[in-house]
Amino acid sequence: MAFKEHHRDRGVQWRRGVDLFILLNIILNQAEAQIRYSIPEEMKKGSLLGNVAQDLGLDLKRLRSGRARIVTGENIQFTELKTDKGTLVVNERIDREQLCGDLTPCSFTFEMLLENPMELHTVTIEVLDVNDNAPTFQNSHLEFEISESAVLSSRFVLESADDADVGENGLQNYILTPNDNFVLKQHVNPDGSKYAEMVLQKPLDREEQPRLSLKLVAVDGGNPQRSGTVNIDVNILDANDNAPVFNQSVYKAIVTENAPKGTHVVTVNASDIDSGSNGQVTYFLSKSKAGIADLFDIDETTGKIYVSREIDFEKDKKIEFRVEAKDQGGLTDSSKIEIEVIDVNDNTPVINVMSFTSPLSEDSPPGTTIGIINVKDLDSGENGQVRCTIEGSVPFKIKSNVRNYYTLMTDAALDRENLSECNITVVASDGGSPPLLSKRTFYLKVSDVNDNAPVFPRVFYSAFIPENNSPGVSVLSINAKDPDENQNARVSYILEECEIGGSPVSEYVSVNAESGMIHAVRSYDYEQIKELVFVVKAQDGGSPPLSSNVSVKIMIQDQNDNPPQVLYPVQTGGSLVAEMVPRSVDVGYLVTKVVAVDVDSGQNAWLSYKLQKATDRALFEVGLQNGEIRTIRQVTDKDAVKQRLTVIVEDNGQPSRSATVIVNVAVADSFPEVLSEFTDFTHDKEYNDNLTFYLVLALAVVSFLFITCLVVIISVKIYRWRQSRILYHSNLPVIPYYPPRYSDTLGTGTLQHVYNYEVCRTTDSRKSDCKFGRAGSQNVLIMDPSSTGTMQRIQSEKSILDEPDSPLEVSLII
């Protein structure tokens, strides 16, 4: 209870000190505060040490958001931070003797680190000693050989007891069992340690008592009190009445750490005025603190002290021990050795990673923190001064914020397309000569953001496709590249909405969203549409998505899929069309012209005309390119009136297509001759029994029509004469007249213009020639087979009788 009350009072005093210390540090430095707690050693795991959040004035939310953690830099973490309560508890068994040895006060320090913004608070835990160790002697038995002539007040150094506890719990007193010859005298070293000597107070008499058995008890000041005992046997020798004496009470020396074994440190010297064997002195290291004397060896004869084990400055900065000189009679003297250890640069800086963020987004601004490191060097002075740099040329820098802590951050904007990953090597070097350094490599991966749109390698795509293609056929493939990665680089192809010929473009083509392959949706007809121009958009899968467009032109190639179409002569189902050729025409006379067109283009529309069949092949020929039917010899009376020509029209495609037309030619000088021949030609069998009836009826009809035509011609001539007088005095435009059933191809066929043919005949020359570009007269005779050869209509624009030399164009329709 007394121990607990004692430490409770000390804890209250330390609490007041903590509060004052925290208040001063908060006022002086908001980013770095220091607190101190005092606790007894050997506390149970989980025991409360203190409320850190309350003592530092921090909110619990700040502890969680700042990712508060304890940074010790040691292998054993004695304390644990409960961020949910803001308390500090015991994490591992704390043994003051193991932690500090005989160093007092005993404490250990660690930092509490918070981020965003970064704060560093130093926490010091003072470990108070409890009396859990009894004083112990290195040996359980001591032997002394003392001459009986030893003078009074002779001193005999006893082995020091070692108590791991400190303060009141440490070694307090030595007790020697009562005897008549020796008393105990205790001494205190400058470092506070105690040692005892037996002082002879009464002369020895070997004859009375040759041997003494004593006990030395070492007691501490703890409650309950603990003690240790060693047995002392004193062998009394014959007279050696002078003890060795050192020439110095204190020897001082300097040695560098890590000095090799056998390095000479210092030489001690003691003299004994006795002669003979009683004056021979031997040296040895006194039984002092465990482990200290093991660092050195002493030559028993010369008194030279050498290094026997490696000395570490970080553990022992100053070493003190005692050396004894003993003569052959057992008399001794002791002296103190003080050795100062000089530090050398033998510790490389140690890099500890507090936090590191990977991957890092490429759109992180310059100055973004990616990691926090702690660098420590156990050496002292300039040997312990650390400087950190980054190796190589990388867009990162390192900055020191607080003591021994460095922040690794970006120094420039990142671009994953140029730098997708990076090894950042941090070099920590100390200030020693030569300097020692250590390296730590951090692997950083840069994550992608959607900052690049898909790019087409070409600004324009074009392709050809023949018409009459199969629906769904592949036309061409487009491809866009996106330098981003994963979903941001996944390109989809979209057909932009537009119209082609009044219809949506989707009715003509489709685009595969994944591959970019363009397919024809339907079969194309070159005669309807000759090319398709549209836009395809490439869009990535980022958020928001980025896109780019490209124009695509598909040109449709013509195929020979249309046969020629005959425009003239017109093939009628119920009537027979014939061209009349007078027998008096010359060689080369233009009978008619076969006019045909092909809606295909190019060489598929180049037409050629050939005479396939003819009643008399020696009479007519067909122009290969123009389709003109001309006579190739003089017409004779032996030639048949009825001439039937079959003309084939072929295009130049592969394979070629063709069309046939039948041209009926009447070789005669008068209409009756034509009528009789063609009536027989078409209806010989059908009207054979009524031939006389039809001839009479035809004559009557012809006579009637002839008289009617004369009347009409005279009336029309008078009318036109009057109109010409009116037009002569007016500025009205003249409208040309085209023959019926004659169509202009408007430039779509092989004939690019409208042609009218006129035949010029004279009464005496019997010659004819062809002229183009003028409208000529036309006589058309139409007969219906069902009317038994009766002439239904005769239309004449000019009278042959009135103008015998006028051009004559005759068409016969039966």
mmCIF file of C-alpha atoms in Angstrom, residues 165 495 524:
data_model
loop_
_atom_site.group_PDB
_atom_site.id
_atom_site.type_symbol
_atom_site.label_atom_id
_atom_site.label_comp_id
_atom_site.label_asym_id
_atom_site.label_seq_id
_atom_site.Cartn_x
_atom_site.Cartn_y
_atom_site.Cartn_z
ATOM 1 C CA ASP A 165 16.853 -1.803 -9.628
ATOM 2 C CA LEU A 495 -22.613 5.968 -87.337
ATOM 3 C CA TYR A 524 -27.019 -0.813 -104.156
#
